[in-house]
Coordinates of C-alpha atoms and ligand atoms in Angstrom, one line a residue:
M36 CA -23.5 24.1 -31.5
S37 CA -19.9 24.8 -32.6
A38 CA -17.2 24.8 -30.0
K39 CA -16.4 28.1 -28.4
T40 CA -13.0 29.7 -28.8
Y41 CA -11.3 31.6 -26.1
I42 CA -8.6 34.2 -26.8
L43 CA -5.5 34.7 -24.7
M44 CA -3.3 37.7 -25.5
D45 CA 0.4 37.9 -25.1
P46 CA 0.7 41.4 -23.4
A47 CA 4.3 41.9 -24.7
T48 CA 3.6 41.3 -28.4
G49 CA -0.2 41.6 -28.6
K50 CA -0.2 38.2 -30.3
K51 CA -3.5 36.4 -29.9
I52 CA -3.6 32.8 -28.9
E53 CA -6.8 30.9 -29.7
L54 CA -7.9 28.1 -27.4
K55 CA -10.8 25.9 -28.3
A56 CA -13.3 24.8 -25.6
R57 CA -14.9 21.3 -25.4
A58 CA -18.4 20.7 -24.1
G59 CA -19.3 17.9 -21.9
S60 CA -22.8 16.2 -21.8
V61 CA -23.5 18.3 -18.6
G62 CA -21.3 20.7 -16.6
P63 CA -18.9 23.4 -17.6
D64 CA -17.0 23.5 -20.8
V65 CA -13.2 22.9 -20.6
I66 CA -10.6 24.9 -22.4
D67 CA -8.3 22.6 -24.3
I68 CA -4.8 23.8 -23.5
R69 CA -2.8 20.8 -24.7
S70 CA -1.0 22.8 -27.4
L71 CA -0.2 25.7 -25.1
Y72 CA 3.3 24.6 -24.2
G73 CA 4.3 23.1 -27.5
E74 CA 3.1 26.2 -29.5
Q75 CA 3.4 29.1 -27.0
G76 CA 6.0 27.8 -24.4
L77 CA 3.4 28.5 -21.6
F78 CA 2.3 26.4 -18.7
T79 CA -0.9 26.9 -16.7
Y80 CA -0.8 27.2 -12.9
D81 CA -3.5 25.4 -10.8
P82 CA -2.2 23.9 -7.5
G83 CA -4.8 21.5 -6.1
F84 CA -6.3 21.3 -9.6
G85 CA -9.3 23.5 -8.6
S86 CA -9.9 24.6 -12.3
T87 CA -8.3 21.7 -14.1
A88 CA -10.0 18.8 -15.8
A89 CA -7.3 16.2 -15.9
C90 CA -9.2 13.7 -18.1
E91 CA -12.4 13.0 -19.9
S92 CA -14.7 10.6 -18.0
K93 CA -18.1 9.0 -18.5
I94 CA -18.4 7.6 -15.0
T95 CA -19.6 10.1 -12.4
Y96 CA -20.9 13.7 -12.5
I97 CA -21.0 16.1 -9.6
D98 CA -22.6 19.6 -9.6
G99 CA -21.1 21.0 -6.4
D100 CA -23.3 24.2 -6.4
Q101 CA -26.5 22.3 -6.8
G102 CA -25.4 19.3 -4.6
I103 CA -25.9 16.8 -7.4
L104 CA -24.1 13.4 -7.7
M105 CA -24.8 10.9 -10.5
Y106 CA -23.2 7.6 -11.3
R107 CA -23.4 7.0 -15.1
G108 CA -26.3 9.5 -15.2
Y109 CA -28.3 8.0 -12.3
P110 CA -28.9 10.3 -9.3
V111 CA -27.3 8.8 -6.2
E112 CA -30.6 9.3 -4.3
Q113 CA -32.4 6.8 -6.7
L114 CA -29.5 4.3 -6.5
A115 CA -29.5 4.6 -2.7
E116 CA -33.2 4.0 -2.5
K117 CA -33.7 1.3 -5.1
S118 CA -30.4 -0.4 -5.9
S119 CA -27.8 -2.6 -4.3
F120 CA -24.0 -2.3 -4.0
M121 CA -23.4 -5.2 -6.4
E122 CA -25.7 -3.5 -9.0
V123 CA -23.9 -0.2 -8.5
C124 CA -20.5 -1.9 -8.9
Y125 CA -21.7 -3.4 -12.2
L126 CA -23.1 0.0 -13.3
L127 CA -19.8 1.8 -12.6
L128 CA -17.7 -0.8 -14.2
H129 CA -19.8 -1.5 -17.3
G130 CA -21.7 1.8 -17.9
D131 CA -25.3 0.5 -17.7
L132 CA -27.5 -1.1 -15.1
P133 CA -27.3 -4.9 -15.4
T134 CA -30.1 -7.2 -16.5
A135 CA -31.2 -9.7 -13.9
A136 CA -29.0 -12.4 -15.5
Q137 CA -26.0 -10.1 -15.7
L138 CA -26.4 -9.1 -12.1
E139 CA -26.7 -12.7 -11.0
E140 CA -23.5 -13.6 -12.9
F141 CA -21.6 -10.6 -11.7
T142 CA -22.6 -11.2 -8.0
H143 CA -21.7 -14.9 -8.4
T144 CA -18.3 -13.9 -9.8
V145 CA -17.5 -11.4 -7.1
T146 CA -18.8 -13.8 -4.4
T147 CA -16.5 -16.6 -5.6
H148 CA -13.4 -14.5 -5.5
T149 CA -13.6 -13.6 -1.8
M150 CA -10.8 -15.9 -0.6
I151 CA -7.3 -14.7 -0.4
N152 CA -4.1 -16.7 -0.9
E153 CA -2.9 -18.1 2.4
T154 CA 0.5 -16.5 1.8
I155 CA -1.2 -13.1 1.7
L156 CA -2.9 -14.0 5.0
R157 CA 0.5 -14.7 6.6
L158 CA 1.7 -11.2 5.7
F159 CA -0.4 -9.9 8.5
N160 CA 1.9 -11.6 11.0
G161 CA 4.6 -9.2 9.9
F162 CA 2.6 -6.3 11.3
H163 CA 2.8 -5.1 14.9
Y164 CA -0.5 -5.6 16.8
D165 CA -1.1 -1.9 17.0
A166 CA -0.5 -1.1 13.3
H167 CA -3.1 1.2 11.9
P168 CA -5.5 -0.9 9.7
M169 CA -5.1 1.5 6.8
A170 CA -1.3 0.9 6.8
M171 CA -1.9 -2.9 6.8
V172 CA -4.6 -2.7 4.1
A173 CA -2.5 -0.5 1.8
G174 CA 0.5 -2.7 2.3
V175 CA -1.3 -6.0 1.7
V176 CA -3.2 -4.7 -1.4
G177 CA 0.1 -3.5 -2.8
S178 CA 1.4 -7.0 -2.2
M179 CA -1.3 -8.4 -4.4
S180 CA 0.9 -7.2 -7.3
A181 CA 3.3 -10.0 -6.2
F182 CA 0.5 -12.6 -6.9
Y183 CA -1.8 -13.1 -9.9
H184 CA 0.9 -12.8 -12.6
D185 CA -1.4 -14.7 -14.9
T186 CA -3.9 -11.9 -15.2
T187 CA -2.0 -8.6 -15.1
D188 CA -1.8 -7.9 -18.8
I189 CA -3.3 -4.4 -18.6
M190 CA -4.1 -4.4 -22.3
N191 CA -6.2 -7.6 -22.0
P192 CA -9.9 -6.7 -21.3
R193 CA -10.5 -10.1 -19.6
H194 CA -7.6 -9.5 -17.3
R195 CA -8.9 -6.0 -16.5
D196 CA -12.3 -7.6 -15.5
I197 CA -10.6 -10.2 -13.3
F198 CA -8.5 -7.5 -11.6
A199 CA -11.7 -5.5 -10.8
H200 CA -13.5 -8.6 -9.5
R201 CA -10.6 -9.5 -7.3
I202 CA -10.3 -6.1 -5.8
I203 CA -14.0 -5.8 -5.0
A204 CA -14.2 -9.3 -3.7
K205 CA -11.0 -9.5 -1.7
L206 CA -10.9 -6.1 -0.1
P207 CA -13.4 -7.0 2.7
T208 CA -11.4 -10.2 3.4
I209 CA -8.2 -8.2 3.7
A210 CA -10.0 -5.6 5.8
A211 CA -11.4 -8.3 8.1
A212 CA -7.9 -9.9 8.4
A213 CA -6.5 -6.5 9.4
Y214 CA -9.2 -6.1 12.0
K215 CA -8.7 -9.7 13.4
H216 CA -5.0 -9.0 13.6
T217 CA -5.6 -5.8 15.6
V218 CA -7.9 -7.6 18.1
G219 CA -5.8 -10.8 18.3
Q220 CA -8.6 -13.1 17.1
P221 CA -8.3 -15.9 14.5
F222 CA -9.0 -14.9 11.0
T223 CA -12.5 -15.8 9.8
Y224 CA -12.8 -17.2 6.3
P225 CA -15.4 -15.7 3.9
R226 CA -18.8 -17.3 3.4
N227 CA -19.9 -17.4 -0.2
D228 CA -23.5 -18.1 0.7
L229 CA -23.8 -14.6 2.2
D230 CA -24.4 -11.3 0.5
Y231 CA -21.5 -8.7 0.4
G232 CA -22.4 -6.8 3.6
S233 CA -23.4 -9.9 5.6
N234 CA -20.2 -11.7 4.7
L235 CA -18.2 -8.6 5.8
L236 CA -20.0 -8.6 9.2
H237 CA -19.4 -12.4 9.5
M238 CA -15.6 -12.1 8.8
F239 CA -15.3 -9.2 11.2
F240 CA -17.3 -10.5 14.1
A241 CA -17.6 -14.3 14.0
V242 CA -15.3 -16.2 16.4
P243 CA -14.8 -19.9 16.5
A244 CA -16.0 -20.1 20.1
Q245 CA -19.7 -19.2 19.6
P246 CA -22.3 -18.8 16.8
Y247 CA -22.6 -15.3 15.3
E248 CA -25.9 -14.1 14.1
I249 CA -25.8 -11.5 11.3
D250 CA -28.2 -8.6 11.8
P251 CA -29.8 -7.9 8.4
V252 CA -30.3 -4.2 9.4
A253 CA -26.5 -3.9 9.8
A254 CA -25.8 -5.7 6.5
Q255 CA -28.3 -3.4 4.7
A256 CA -26.7 -0.3 6.3
L257 CA -23.3 -1.3 5.0
D258 CA -24.7 -1.9 1.5
L259 CA -26.1 1.6 1.5
L260 CA -22.9 3.1 2.8
F261 CA -20.9 1.3 0.1
I262 CA -23.3 2.6 -2.6
L263 CA -22.8 6.2 -1.3
H264 CA -19.0 5.8 -1.3
A265 CA -18.7 3.9 -4.6
D266 CA -17.4 6.8 -6.7
H267 CA -16.8 10.5 -6.6
E268 CA -15.1 11.4 -10.0
Q269 CA -11.6 12.8 -9.8
N270 CA -11.1 13.1 -6.0
C271 CA -7.6 12.8 -4.5
S272 CA -7.5 9.0 -4.2
T273 CA -9.0 8.3 -7.6
S274 CA -6.7 10.8 -9.3
T275 CA -3.8 9.0 -7.5
V276 CA -4.9 5.7 -8.9
R277 CA -5.1 7.2 -12.3
L278 CA -1.7 8.8 -12.0
A279 CA 0.0 5.8 -10.6
G280 CA -1.7 3.6 -13.2
S281 CA -0.8 5.9 -16.1
S282 CA 2.8 4.7 -16.0
Q283 CA 1.2 1.2 -16.8
A284 CA 2.2 0.1 -13.3
N285 CA 0.7 -3.1 -12.0
P286 CA -3.0 -2.2 -11.2
Y287 CA -2.9 -3.6 -7.7
S288 CA -0.1 -1.1 -6.9
A289 CA -2.2 1.7 -8.3
I290 CA -5.1 0.7 -6.0
A291 CA -2.6 0.6 -3.0
A292 CA -1.5 4.1 -3.9
G293 CA -5.2 5.2 -3.9
I294 CA -5.7 3.6 -0.5
A295 CA -2.7 5.5 0.8
A296 CA -4.1 8.8 -0.5
L297 CA -7.5 8.1 1.0
W298 CA -6.1 7.7 4.4
G299 CA -5.4 11.4 4.9
P300 CA -7.7 13.4 7.2
A301 CA -8.4 15.9 4.5
H302 CA -9.9 13.0 2.4
G303 CA -11.3 9.6 3.6
G304 CA -9.5 9.8 6.9
A305 CA -12.0 12.4 8.0
N306 CA -14.5 9.8 9.0
E307 CA -12.2 8.6 11.8
A308 CA -11.3 12.2 12.7
V309 CA -15.0 13.2 12.9
L310 CA -15.7 10.6 15.5
E311 CA -12.6 11.6 17.5
M312 CA -13.8 15.2 17.3
L313 CA -17.4 14.4 18.4
E314 CA -16.0 12.4 21.4
Q315 CA -13.7 15.3 22.2
I316 CA -16.6 17.7 22.2
G317 CA -18.6 15.2 24.3
T318 CA -21.7 17.3 25.0
P319 CA -23.7 19.9 23.0
D320 CA -22.8 22.7 25.5
R321 CA -19.1 22.4 24.5
I322 CA -19.9 23.0 20.8
P323 CA -19.4 26.8 20.7
Q324 CA -15.8 26.6 21.9
F325 CA -15.0 24.1 19.0
I326 CA -16.8 26.3 16.5
A327 CA -14.7 29.2 17.8
R328 CA -11.5 27.2 17.4
A329 CA -12.5 26.2 13.8
K330 CA -12.9 29.9 12.9
D331 CA -9.7 31.0 14.5
K332 CA -7.0 31.5 11.8
N333 CA -4.3 30.9 14.4
D334 CA -5.7 27.5 15.4
S335 CA -5.1 24.6 13.0
F336 CA -8.3 22.9 14.2
R337 CA -11.0 22.4 11.5
L338 CA -14.5 21.0 11.8
M339 CA -13.9 17.5 10.5
G340 CA -16.6 16.3 8.1
F341 CA -17.3 19.8 7.1
G342 CA -16.4 21.5 3.8
H343 CA -15.6 20.1 0.4
R344 CA -13.6 21.1 -2.6
V345 CA -16.5 20.6 -5.0
Y346 CA -19.7 20.8 -2.9
K347 CA -20.7 24.4 -2.1
N348 CA -24.0 23.1 -1.0
Y349 CA -25.2 20.2 1.1
D350 CA -23.3 17.0 0.1
P351 CA -26.2 14.8 -1.2
R352 CA -24.5 11.7 0.4
A353 CA -24.4 13.4 3.8
K354 CA -28.1 14.1 3.5
I355 CA -28.9 10.5 2.9
I356 CA -26.6 9.3 5.6
R357 CA -28.0 11.6 8.2
T358 CA -31.5 10.2 7.6
M359 CA -30.1 6.7 7.6
T360 CA -28.3 7.3 10.9
H361 CA -31.6 7.8 12.7
K362 CA -33.2 4.8 11.1
V363 CA -30.3 2.5 11.7
L364 CA -29.9 3.5 15.4
N365 CA -33.6 3.1 15.9
Q366 CA -33.7 -0.3 14.2
L367 CA -30.6 -1.5 16.1
G368 CA -32.0 0.0 19.3
K369 CA -28.8 1.8 20.0
A370 CA -29.1 5.4 21.0
D371 CA -25.9 7.4 20.7
P372 CA -25.4 10.7 22.4
L373 CA -22.8 11.6 19.8
L374 CA -25.6 11.8 17.2
D375 CA -27.1 14.6 19.3
V376 CA -23.8 16.4 19.4
A377 CA -23.4 16.0 15.6
M378 CA -26.8 17.3 14.8
R379 CA -26.5 20.3 17.1
L380 CA -23.0 21.0 15.7
E381 CA -24.4 21.0 12.2
E382 CA -27.3 23.2 13.2
I383 CA -25.0 25.8 14.9
A384 CA -22.4 25.7 12.1
L385 CA -25.0 26.2 9.4
Q386 CA -26.2 29.3 11.1
D387 CA -22.8 30.8 11.6
P388 CA -21.7 33.5 9.1
Y389 CA -18.2 31.9 8.8
F390 CA -19.6 28.6 7.6
V391 CA -22.4 30.2 5.6
E392 CA -20.1 32.6 3.7
K393 CA -17.5 29.9 3.0
K394 CA -20.3 27.5 1.9
L395 CA -19.1 24.8 4.3
Y396 CA -21.6 22.0 4.7
P397 CA -21.4 18.5 6.2
N398 CA -19.7 16.1 3.8
V399 CA -20.0 12.3 3.4
D400 CA -17.8 11.7 6.4
F401 CA -19.8 13.7 9.0
Y402 CA -22.5 11.1 9.9
S403 CA -21.1 7.8 8.6
G404 CA -18.9 7.1 11.6
I405 CA -21.9 7.1 13.9
I406 CA -23.4 4.3 11.9
Y407 CA -20.1 2.3 11.7
K408 CA -19.8 2.7 15.5
A409 CA -23.4 1.4 16.0
L410 CA -22.4 -1.6 13.9
G411 CA -19.5 -2.3 16.3
I412 CA -16.8 -1.3 13.8
P413 CA -13.9 0.4 15.6
T414 CA -13.0 4.0 14.7
S415 CA -9.6 3.0 13.3
M416 CA -11.4 0.8 10.7
F417 CA -13.7 3.6 9.4
T418 CA -11.4 4.7 6.5
V419 CA -10.9 1.0 5.6
M420 CA -14.7 0.8 5.2
F421 CA -14.6 3.8 2.9
A422 CA -11.9 2.1 0.9
I423 CA -14.1 -1.0 0.5
G424 CA -16.9 1.1 -1.0
R425 CA -14.6 3.2 -3.1
A426 CA -12.6 0.3 -4.6
V427 CA -15.0 -0.1 -7.4
G428 CA -14.7 3.5 -8.4
W429 CA -10.9 3.2 -8.5
C430 CA -11.2 0.1 -10.7
A431 CA -13.7 1.8 -13.0
H432 CA -11.4 4.9 -13.4
W433 CA -8.3 2.8 -13.8
R434 CA -10.0 0.9 -16.6
E435 CA -11.3 4.1 -18.3
M436 CA -7.8 5.6 -18.0
I437 CA -6.0 2.5 -19.5
T438 CA -8.4 2.4 -22.4
D439 CA -8.5 6.1 -23.1
P440 CA -7.2 6.7 -26.7
E441 CA -6.0 10.1 -25.5
G442 CA -4.5 8.8 -22.4
R443 CA -0.8 9.5 -21.7
I444 CA 1.4 9.1 -18.7
G445 CA 0.4 11.7 -16.1
R446 CA 3.2 14.2 -15.8
P447 CA 2.4 17.7 -14.5
R448 CA 4.7 20.6 -14.9
Q449 CA 5.6 23.3 -12.4
L450 CA 6.4 27.0 -11.9
Y451 CA 10.1 26.8 -10.9
T452 CA 11.1 29.4 -8.3
G453 CA 14.3 27.8 -7.1
P454 CA 17.9 29.1 -7.7
A455 CA 18.9 29.9 -11.3
R456 CA 22.1 28.2 -12.6
R457 CA 25.0 28.5 -10.2
D458 CA 28.4 26.7 -10.1
Y459 CA 29.4 24.0 -7.7
V460 CA 31.8 25.2 -4.9
D461 CA 34.2 22.7 -3.3
V462 CA 33.3 21.8 0.2
G463 CA 36.4 23.5 1.8
K464 CA 35.6 26.8 0.1
R465 CA 31.9 27.1 1.3
Ligands
ACO640 N1 -13.5 24.0 9.3 C1 -13.1 25.3 9.3 N2 -12.8 26.0 8.2 C2 -12.7 25.4 7.0 C3 -13.1 24.0 6.9 C4 -13.5 23.3 8.1 N3 -13.8 22.0 8.0 N4 -12.9 23.6 5.6 C5 -12.5 24.7 5.0 N5 -12.4 25.8 5.8 C6 -12.1 27.2 5.4 C7 -10.6 27.3 5.2 O1 -9.9 27.7 6.4 C8 -10.5 28.3 4.1 O2 -10.7 29.6 4.7 P1 -10.0 30.9 4.1 O3 -10.5 31.1 2.7 O4 -10.4 32.0 5.0 O5 -8.5 30.6 4.1 C9 -11.8 28.1 3.3 O6 -12.7 27.4 4.2 C10 -11.6 27.2 2.1 O7 -10.9 26.0 2.5 P2 -9.8 25.3 1.7 O8 -9.0 24.4 2.6 O9 -9.1 26.2 0.8 O10 -10.7 24.4 0.8 P3 -10.2 23.1 0.0 O11 -11.2 22.9 -1.1 O12 -8.8 23.1 -0.4 O13 -10.4 21.9 1.1 C11 -11.3 20.2 2.5 C12 -11.5 21.0 1.2 C13 -9.9 19.6 2.5 C14 -12.4 19.1 2.4 C15 -11.6 21.2 3.7 O14 -12.9 21.7 3.7 C16 -11.3 20.4 5.0 O15 -10.2 20.4 5.5 N6 -12.4 19.8 5.6 C17 -12.2 19.1 6.8 C18 -11.7 17.7 6.5 C19 -12.8 16.8 5.8 O16 -13.9 16.8 6.3 N7 -12.4 16.1 4.8 C20 -13.3 15.2 4.0 C21 -13.7 15.7 2.7 S1 -14.8 14.6 1.9 C22 -13.8 13.5 1.3 O17 -12.7 13.7 0.9 C23 -14.3 12.1 1.3

């Protein structure tokens, strides 16, 4: 099918401007406006990028109306049921599911990159004991750009691979170091005989004074949460990684920028905010007053873990996590009254015309915190857990951006509404 052409008309002159559309493999067409400024002197205006495709990508597809999420074409539900986080990492980075040998090699490579330089470890001593873990993790990941000078030639594919392996492998180690710093315990070194989730639990919770037994249910729950967080196309943090990386900056700095963007409560920081909100609500009978506050235009309170820029239907990840929350709490034998509050809150909100009309559904962050809590992970670490899962998505997008033949430095324009030209007035005459 030939590409569609859209016509814009200059109302002053009646001149017609033809804009060609490009079709993706699935999803809406995009109108190619690249020549608009050069040929017509016009910009487009789209704050928040609600209607703007900033790049071409082959990694992840979301249909927000249908509630569909696919990594490299595979529905997230199938990956959550049948796959492992390591396999999903390979898929996102390389485009196809690995063979058994490829998966073994990839897992071995990631597993043998888990240690961090002792100098990086000492950086934690520079942070106050009550520093937020996201602040420490963003800072320490940024500091990785001061190491590994041997492998940061961004034009070298082998260097790009090593960078991705290091980020995926070392982020749990850095996260655990941040946690240990917060609780004043000695750092626990990684164990390369353990799988990804088990090693994370070991680094978080093992102490020198006594043996620590890893609960396989907890490790599996983490693996599944990491799969569900692994990528989400051009979200705020991923777009930040792409934009920072588009200047050809050191890739570790670009990931640090992504971590900083993820921290905000409108994005990944919502998982921490959800738990705080559920604790504040406390009991189901207090839900109506919080629903009323969320609907009140004069109150800045929002239902955290509700709503999404793209999903106007149930977030498929939230659906999986909700089922998983019951299973994990049962298996761990840990009932949590906050789960009852969350479920009742969801039920009430989904029947309320405000949430129905605005198509506000639970998102990925709504139930995940209840699982993290059951695993013993403190609330302030929730967004760090999100970052660990999302790191592979950031790496995959950074690699796609760097190798995109149409890629250029990201440089948006603006609608300027400030003062027109005016002359400087000497300070004594103002
Ligand atoms: N509670 C109450 N009202 C809401 C909520 C909410 N959680 N979310 C959106 N709305 C309302 C807005 O007030 C707005 O109403 P209006 O049209 O009458 O002004 C309308 O719904 C549209 O909301 P926007 O903020 O314009 O939507 P946007 O796409 O810009 O924001 C966002 C999406 C940031 C996720 C928003 O829904 C929100 O703040 N949710 C709570 C925070 C959250 O859970 N964030 C995590 C998102 S998932 C992720 O990033 C991993």
